[in-house]
Coordinates of C-alpha atoms in Angstrom, one line a residue:
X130 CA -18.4 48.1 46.7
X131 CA -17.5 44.5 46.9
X132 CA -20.6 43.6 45.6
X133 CA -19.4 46.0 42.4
X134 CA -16.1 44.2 42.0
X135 CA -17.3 40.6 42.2
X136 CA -20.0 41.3 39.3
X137 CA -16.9 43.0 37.7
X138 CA -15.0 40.1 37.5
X139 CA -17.6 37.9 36.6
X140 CA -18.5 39.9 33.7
X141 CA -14.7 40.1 33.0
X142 CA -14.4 36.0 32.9
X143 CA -17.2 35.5 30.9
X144 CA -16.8 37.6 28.6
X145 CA -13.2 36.4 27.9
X146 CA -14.6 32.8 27.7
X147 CA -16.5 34.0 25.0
X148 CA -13.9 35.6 22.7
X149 CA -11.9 32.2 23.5
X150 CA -14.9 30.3 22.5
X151 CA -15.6 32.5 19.5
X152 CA -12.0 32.1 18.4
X153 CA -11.8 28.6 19.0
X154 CA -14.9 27.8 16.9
X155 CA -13.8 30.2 13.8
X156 CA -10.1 28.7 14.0
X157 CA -12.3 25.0 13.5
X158 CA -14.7 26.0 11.2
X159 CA -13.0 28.4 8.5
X160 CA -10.4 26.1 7.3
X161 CA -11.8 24.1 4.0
X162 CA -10.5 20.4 4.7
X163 CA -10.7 16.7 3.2
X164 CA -12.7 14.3 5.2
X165 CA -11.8 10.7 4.4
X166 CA -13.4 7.4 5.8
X167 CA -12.9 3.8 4.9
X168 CA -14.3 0.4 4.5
X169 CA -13.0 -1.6 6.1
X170 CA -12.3 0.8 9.0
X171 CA -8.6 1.9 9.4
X172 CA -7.5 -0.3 12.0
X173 CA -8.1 -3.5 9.8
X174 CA -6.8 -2.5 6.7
X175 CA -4.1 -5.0 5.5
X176 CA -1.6 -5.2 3.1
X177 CA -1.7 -7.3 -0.2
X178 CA -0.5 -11.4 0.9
X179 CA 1.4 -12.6 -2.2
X180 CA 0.7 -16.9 -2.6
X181 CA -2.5 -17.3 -1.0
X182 CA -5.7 -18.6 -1.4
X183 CA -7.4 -16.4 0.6
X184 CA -10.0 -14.0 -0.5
X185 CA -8.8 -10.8 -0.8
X186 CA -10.4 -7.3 -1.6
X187 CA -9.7 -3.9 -2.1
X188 CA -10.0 -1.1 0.5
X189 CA -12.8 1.7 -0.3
X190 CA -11.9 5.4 0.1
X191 CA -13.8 8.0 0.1
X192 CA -12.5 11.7 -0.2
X193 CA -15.0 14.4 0.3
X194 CA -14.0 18.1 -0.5
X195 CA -15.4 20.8 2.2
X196 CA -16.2 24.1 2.7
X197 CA -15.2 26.4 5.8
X198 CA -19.2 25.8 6.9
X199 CA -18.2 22.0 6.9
X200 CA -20.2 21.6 3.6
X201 CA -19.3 19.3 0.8
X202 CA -18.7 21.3 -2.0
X203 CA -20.0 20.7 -5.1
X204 CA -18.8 21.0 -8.6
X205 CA -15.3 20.4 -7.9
X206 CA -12.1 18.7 -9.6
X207 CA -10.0 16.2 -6.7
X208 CA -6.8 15.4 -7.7
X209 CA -5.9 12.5 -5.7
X210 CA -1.9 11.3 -4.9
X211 CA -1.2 7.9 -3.2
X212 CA 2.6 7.6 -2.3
X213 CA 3.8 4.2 -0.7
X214 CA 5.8 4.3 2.7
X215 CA 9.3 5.3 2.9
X216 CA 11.8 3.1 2.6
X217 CA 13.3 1.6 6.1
X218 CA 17.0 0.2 5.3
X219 CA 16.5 -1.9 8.1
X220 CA 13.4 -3.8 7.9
X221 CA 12.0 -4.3 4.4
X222 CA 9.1 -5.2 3.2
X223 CA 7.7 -7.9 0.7
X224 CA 7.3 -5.7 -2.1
X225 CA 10.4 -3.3 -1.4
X226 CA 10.7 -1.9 -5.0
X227 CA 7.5 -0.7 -3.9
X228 CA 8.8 1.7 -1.1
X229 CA 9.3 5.2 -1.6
X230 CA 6.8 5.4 -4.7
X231 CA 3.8 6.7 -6.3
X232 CA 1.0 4.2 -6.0
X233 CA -1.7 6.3 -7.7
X234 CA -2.3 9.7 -9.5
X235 CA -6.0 10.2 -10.8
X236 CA -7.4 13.7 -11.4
X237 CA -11.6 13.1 -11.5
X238 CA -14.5 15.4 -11.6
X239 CA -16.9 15.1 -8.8
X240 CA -20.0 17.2 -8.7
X241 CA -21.0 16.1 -5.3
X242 CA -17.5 16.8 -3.9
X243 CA -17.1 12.9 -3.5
X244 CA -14.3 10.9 -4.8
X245 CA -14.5 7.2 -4.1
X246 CA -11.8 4.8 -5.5
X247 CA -11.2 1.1 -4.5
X248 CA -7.3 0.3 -3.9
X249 CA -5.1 -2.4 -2.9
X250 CA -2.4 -1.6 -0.5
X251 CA 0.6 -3.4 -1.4
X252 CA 2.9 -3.1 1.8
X253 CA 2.7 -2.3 5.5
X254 CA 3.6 1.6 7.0
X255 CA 2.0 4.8 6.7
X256 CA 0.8 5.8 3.0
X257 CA 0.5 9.9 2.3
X258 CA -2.4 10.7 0.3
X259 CA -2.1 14.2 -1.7
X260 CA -5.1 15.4 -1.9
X261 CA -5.6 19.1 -4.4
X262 CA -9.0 20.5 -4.6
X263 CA -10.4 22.9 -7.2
X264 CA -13.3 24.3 -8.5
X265 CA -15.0 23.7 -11.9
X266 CA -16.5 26.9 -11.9
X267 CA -13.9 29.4 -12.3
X268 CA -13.6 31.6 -8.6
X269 CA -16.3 29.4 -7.3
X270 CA -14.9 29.0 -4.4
X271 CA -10.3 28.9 -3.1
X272 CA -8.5 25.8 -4.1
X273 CA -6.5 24.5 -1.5
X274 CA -4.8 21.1 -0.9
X275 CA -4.6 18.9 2.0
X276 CA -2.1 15.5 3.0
X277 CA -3.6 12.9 4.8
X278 CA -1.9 9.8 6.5
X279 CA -3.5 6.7 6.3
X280 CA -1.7 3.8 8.2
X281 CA -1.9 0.0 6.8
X282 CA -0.8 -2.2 9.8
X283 CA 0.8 -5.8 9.1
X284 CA -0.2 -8.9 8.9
X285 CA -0.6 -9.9 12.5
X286 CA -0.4 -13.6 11.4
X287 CA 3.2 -12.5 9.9
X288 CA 4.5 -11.9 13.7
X289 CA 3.0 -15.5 14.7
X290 CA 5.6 -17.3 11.5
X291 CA 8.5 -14.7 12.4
X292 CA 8.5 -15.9 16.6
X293 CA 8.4 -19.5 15.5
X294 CA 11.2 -19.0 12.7
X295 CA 12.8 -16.7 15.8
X296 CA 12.6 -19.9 18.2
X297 CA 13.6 -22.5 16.2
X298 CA 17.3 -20.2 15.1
X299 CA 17.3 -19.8 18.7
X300 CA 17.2 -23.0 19.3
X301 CA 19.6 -24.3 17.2
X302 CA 22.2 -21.5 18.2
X303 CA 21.6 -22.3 22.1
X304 CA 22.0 -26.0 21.2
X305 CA 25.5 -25.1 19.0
X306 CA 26.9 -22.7 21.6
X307 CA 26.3 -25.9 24.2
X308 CA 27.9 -28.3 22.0
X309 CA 31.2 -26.1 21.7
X310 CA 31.6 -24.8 25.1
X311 CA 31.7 -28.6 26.3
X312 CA 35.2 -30.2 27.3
X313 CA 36.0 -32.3 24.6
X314 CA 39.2 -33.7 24.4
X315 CA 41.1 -33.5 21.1
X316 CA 42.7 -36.5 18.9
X317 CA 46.1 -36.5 17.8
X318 CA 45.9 -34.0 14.7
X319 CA 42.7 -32.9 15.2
X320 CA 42.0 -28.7 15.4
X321 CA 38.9 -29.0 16.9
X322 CA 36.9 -31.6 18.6
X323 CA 34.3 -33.9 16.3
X324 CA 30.9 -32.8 17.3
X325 CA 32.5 -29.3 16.9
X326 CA 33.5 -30.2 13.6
X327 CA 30.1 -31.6 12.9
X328 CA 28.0 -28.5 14.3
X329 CA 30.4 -26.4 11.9
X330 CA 30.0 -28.0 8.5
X331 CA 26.3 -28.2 9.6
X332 CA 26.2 -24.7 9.9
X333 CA 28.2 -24.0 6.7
X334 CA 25.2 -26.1 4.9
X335 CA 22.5 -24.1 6.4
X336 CA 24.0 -20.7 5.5
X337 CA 24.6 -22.2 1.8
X338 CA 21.5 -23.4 1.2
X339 CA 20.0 -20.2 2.7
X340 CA 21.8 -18.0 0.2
X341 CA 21.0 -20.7 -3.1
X342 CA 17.2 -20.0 -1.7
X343 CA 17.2 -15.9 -1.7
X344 CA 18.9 -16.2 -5.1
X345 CA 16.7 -18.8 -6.4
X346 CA 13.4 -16.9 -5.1
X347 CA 14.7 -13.6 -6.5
X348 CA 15.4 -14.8 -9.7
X349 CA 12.1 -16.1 -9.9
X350 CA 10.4 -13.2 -8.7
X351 CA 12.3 -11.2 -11.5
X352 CA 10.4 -13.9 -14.5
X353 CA 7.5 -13.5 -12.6
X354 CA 6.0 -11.3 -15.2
X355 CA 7.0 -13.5 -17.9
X356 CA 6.6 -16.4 -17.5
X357 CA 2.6 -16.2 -16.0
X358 CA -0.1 -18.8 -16.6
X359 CA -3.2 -17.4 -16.5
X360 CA -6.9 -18.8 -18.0
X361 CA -7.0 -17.0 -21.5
X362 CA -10.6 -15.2 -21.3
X363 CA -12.2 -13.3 -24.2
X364 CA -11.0 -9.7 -23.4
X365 CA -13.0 -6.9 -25.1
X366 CA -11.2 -4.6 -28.0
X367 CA -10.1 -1.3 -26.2
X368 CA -11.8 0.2 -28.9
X369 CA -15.9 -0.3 -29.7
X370 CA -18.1 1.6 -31.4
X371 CA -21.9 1.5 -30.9
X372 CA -25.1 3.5 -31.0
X373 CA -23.1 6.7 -32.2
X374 CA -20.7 6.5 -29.6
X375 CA -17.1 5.7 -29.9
X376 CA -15.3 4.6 -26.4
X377 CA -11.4 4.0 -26.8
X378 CA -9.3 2.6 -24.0
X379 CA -5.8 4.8 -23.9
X380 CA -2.4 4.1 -22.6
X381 CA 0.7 1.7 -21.7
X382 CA 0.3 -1.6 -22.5
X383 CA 3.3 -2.8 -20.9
X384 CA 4.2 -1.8 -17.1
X385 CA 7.0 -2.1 -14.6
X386 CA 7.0 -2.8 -10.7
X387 CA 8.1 0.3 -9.3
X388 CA 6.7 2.8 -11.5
X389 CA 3.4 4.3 -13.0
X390 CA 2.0 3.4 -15.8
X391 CA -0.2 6.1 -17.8
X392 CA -3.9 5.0 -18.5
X393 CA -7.2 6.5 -20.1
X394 CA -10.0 6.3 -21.5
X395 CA -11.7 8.5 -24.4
X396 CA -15.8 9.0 -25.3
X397 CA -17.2 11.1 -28.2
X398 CA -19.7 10.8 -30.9
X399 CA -18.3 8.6 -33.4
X400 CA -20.1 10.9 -36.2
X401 CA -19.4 13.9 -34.6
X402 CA -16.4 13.4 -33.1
X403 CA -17.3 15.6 -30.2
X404 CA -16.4 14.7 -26.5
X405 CA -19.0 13.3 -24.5
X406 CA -19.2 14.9 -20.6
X407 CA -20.6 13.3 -17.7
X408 CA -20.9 9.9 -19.1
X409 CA -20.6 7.7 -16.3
X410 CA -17.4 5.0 -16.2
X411 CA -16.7 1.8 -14.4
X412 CA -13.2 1.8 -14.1
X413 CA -11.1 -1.6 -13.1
X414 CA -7.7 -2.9 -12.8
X415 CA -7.4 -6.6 -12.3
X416 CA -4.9 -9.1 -11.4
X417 CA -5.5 -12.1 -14.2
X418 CA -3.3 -14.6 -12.1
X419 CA -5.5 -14.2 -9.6
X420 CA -8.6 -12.4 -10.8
X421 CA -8.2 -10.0 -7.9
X422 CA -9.4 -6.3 -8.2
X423 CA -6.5 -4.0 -7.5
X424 CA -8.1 -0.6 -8.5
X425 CA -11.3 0.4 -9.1
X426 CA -13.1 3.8 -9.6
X427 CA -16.7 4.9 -10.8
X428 CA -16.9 8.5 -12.1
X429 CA -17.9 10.5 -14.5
X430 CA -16.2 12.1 -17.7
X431 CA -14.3 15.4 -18.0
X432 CA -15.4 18.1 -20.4
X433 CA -13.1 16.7 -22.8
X434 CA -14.7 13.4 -22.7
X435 CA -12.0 11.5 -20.9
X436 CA -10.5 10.3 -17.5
X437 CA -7.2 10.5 -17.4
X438 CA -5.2 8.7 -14.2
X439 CA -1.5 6.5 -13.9
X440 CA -1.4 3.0 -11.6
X441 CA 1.3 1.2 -10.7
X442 CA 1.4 -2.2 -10.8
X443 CA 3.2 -3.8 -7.6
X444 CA 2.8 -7.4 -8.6
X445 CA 5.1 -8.6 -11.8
X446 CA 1.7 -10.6 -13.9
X447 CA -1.1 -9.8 -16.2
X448 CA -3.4 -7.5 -15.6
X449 CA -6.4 -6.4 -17.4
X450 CA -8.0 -2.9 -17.6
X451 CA -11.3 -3.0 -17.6
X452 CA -13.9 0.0 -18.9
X453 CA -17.4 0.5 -18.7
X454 CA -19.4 3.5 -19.7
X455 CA -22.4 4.1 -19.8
X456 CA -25.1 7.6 -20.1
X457 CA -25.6 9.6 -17.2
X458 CA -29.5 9.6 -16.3
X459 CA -30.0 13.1 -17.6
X460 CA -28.2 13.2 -21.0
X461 CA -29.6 13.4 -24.2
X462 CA -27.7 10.9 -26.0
X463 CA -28.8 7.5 -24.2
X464 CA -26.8 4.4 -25.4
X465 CA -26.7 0.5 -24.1
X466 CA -23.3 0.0 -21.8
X467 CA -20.1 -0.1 -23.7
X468 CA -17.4 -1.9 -22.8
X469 CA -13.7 -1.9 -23.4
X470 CA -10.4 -3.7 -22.0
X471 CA -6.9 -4.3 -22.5
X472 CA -4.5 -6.6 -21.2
X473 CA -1.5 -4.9 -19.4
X474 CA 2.0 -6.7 -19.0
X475 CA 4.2 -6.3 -16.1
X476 CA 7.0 -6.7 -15.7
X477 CA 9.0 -7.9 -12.4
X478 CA 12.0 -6.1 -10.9
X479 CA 14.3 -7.9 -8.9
X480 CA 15.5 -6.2 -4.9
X481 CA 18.8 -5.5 -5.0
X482 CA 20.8 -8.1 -3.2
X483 CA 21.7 -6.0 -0.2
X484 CA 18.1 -6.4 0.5
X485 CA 18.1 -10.2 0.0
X486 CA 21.0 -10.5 2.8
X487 CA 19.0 -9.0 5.0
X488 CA 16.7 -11.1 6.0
X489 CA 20.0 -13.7 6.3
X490 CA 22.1 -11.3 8.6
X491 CA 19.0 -11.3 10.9
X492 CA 18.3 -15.0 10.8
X493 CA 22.1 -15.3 11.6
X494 CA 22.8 -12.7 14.2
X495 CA 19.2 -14.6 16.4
X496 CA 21.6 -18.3 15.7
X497 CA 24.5 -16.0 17.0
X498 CA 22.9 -14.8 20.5
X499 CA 21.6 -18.4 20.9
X500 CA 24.9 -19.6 20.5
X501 CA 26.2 -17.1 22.9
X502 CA 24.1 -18.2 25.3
X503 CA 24.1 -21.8 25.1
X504 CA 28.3 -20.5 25.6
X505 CA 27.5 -19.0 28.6
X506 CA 25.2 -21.6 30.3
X507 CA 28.2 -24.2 29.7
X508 CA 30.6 -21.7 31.7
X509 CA 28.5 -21.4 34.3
X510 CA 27.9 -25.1 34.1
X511 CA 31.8 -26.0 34.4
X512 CA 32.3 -23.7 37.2
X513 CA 29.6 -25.3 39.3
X514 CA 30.9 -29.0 38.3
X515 CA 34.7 -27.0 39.6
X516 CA 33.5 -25.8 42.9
X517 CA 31.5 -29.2 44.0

């Protein structure tokens, strides 16, 4: 009889392991997902360093649609959405008309399932991407739509210039709050003791010139976009026609930091006038300044002949959108590479100057706890010199 019950309760265990196992491997495999990978790897993405030299590139995504099996799909339309961190009141960033906003919206056809678009990330925190998947083929298979997080770190050489800036405010404060708490004897119509009077005014000078500097640099971050010198390079008409085919480049010719600027590109028979689908495209945004690479995207044509997608332009300079297009290896109209471009303006906005004070009330609140304690350390200092 024992013998009866153990086997009982084995066969009772197991076969509720299985129907956990069973549901635990239907709940992972019948939900259609987004897989996402990129180059670099996550953890050494950074943002986009304003005023240097160094060489900088964009990051590579790539988006692949799948099934429930875990199989790309194939034949499908990605819409893609890139929105920018959230704004933090309290700690800005260096582009911080940037926060809060739509980096990208670009609707492509992929007949793999794979969409893969260069980008430059403009500002630290964690970027949403909006990702809405359908099929080509009417009812080919269930659209669904999927958010994915992707997390730019900062600089970590940013920290290294903040704890020096840190120390030497520190300093200064600790040296102040010394100064002050010493016993000094007063003049005849003196308020305050010389080398207090001197650590005052010095103090007054700092915080003026600090302000004239946020001013100053905000003003000329806000001309940046107009007043750019760039080397003038032949840029190709954003329309050509050639071999039968007519490519025009569509879209805004002037921009502004902060918001999206619409952009497209057109291909039919230039006798015909009919669309041309699957022709393959080279897509680029660049920075003239600093002939950087901001965006870039290689695709194919809709069945209307175009790509349609909006940017926006973080950095107040030229830029130049750049098209290529050329015939996809099995199409029956086969034509040299045609390409068109147009120069984009941009135009700077200014951070509101409760974000420039920021940085100052900071800077002045480290000079106040250094001052605090350079207080303290001459209290303690005067008692000691009391009691001996």
């Amino acid at each position: 009889m024992k013998k009866y019950r153990l086997f009982a309760f084995i066969s009772a265990v197991c076969i509720t392991l299985s129907i956990l196992y069973s549901v635990v491997g239907v709940s992972q495999t019948t939900k259609p997902h987004v897989q996402l990978s990129t180059n670099p790897s996550l953890e050494r993405i950074l943002p986009f360093e304003a005023g240097t030299e160094k060489e900088q590139s964009p990051v590579t995504l790539n988006l692949q649609a799948m099934d429930a099996a875990g199989k790309p799909l194939k034949n499908a339309l990605i819409n893609l959405q890139i929105l920018t961190p959230q704004r933090n009141p309290l700690l800005t960033t260096d582009f911080p008309i940037v926060e809060g906003t739509k980096l990208l919206e670009i609707e492509a056809k992929v007949p793999d399932g794979k969409l893969e678009i260069q980008q430059i990330f403009p500002i630290r925190g964690k970027y949403q991407l909006k990702v809405n998947v359908s099929p080509l083929v009417a009812n080919a298979f269930v659209p669904y739509q999927e958010t994915l997080d992707l997390n730019v770190r900062e600089n970590p050489v940013k920290y290294k210039y903040l704890a020096v800036i840190a120390a030497i405010l520190l300093s200064l404060g600790l040296l102040g709050g010394w100064v002050i708490g010493g016993q000094q004897e007063l003049q005849e119509g003196e308020i305050a003791p010389q080398s207090v009077r001197l650590l005052l005014s010095a103090l007054t000078v700092v915080a003026i010139v600090t302000l004239l500097f946020i001013n100053v640099t905000a003003e000329v971050a806000e001309a940046h976009g107009s007043g750019h010198s760039h080397n003038k390079e032949a840029i190709a008409p954003s329309v050509e026609k050639s071999q039968g085919m007519e490519v025009s480049l569509e879209g805004d010719k002037t921009a502004t930091v902060g918001k999206l600027a619409n952009l497209g590109v057109q291909v039919k028979d230039s006798t015909t006038g009919e669309p041309i689908q699957d022709a393959r495209l080279q897509v680029k945004a660049i920075a003239l300044e600093d002939n950087l690479t901001v965006f870039a995207y290689n695709g194919v044509t809709n069945k209307e002949g175009k790509l349609r997608w909006m940017s926006q332009f973080f950095d107040g300079a030229p830029h130049k959108i750049e098209v290529e297009v050329m015939p996809s290896a099995d199409s029956q109209q086969q034509f040299p590479p045609i390409k068109v471009a147009q120069e984009v303006e941009v135009e700077a906005i200014a951070p509101p100057i409760y974000i420039r004070l920021i940085g100052l009330f900071y800077f002045t609140a480290i000079v106040g706890i250094g001052m605090a304690i350079g207080l303290v350390l001459q209290e303690l200092r005067k008692r000691q010199v009391r009691l001996s």
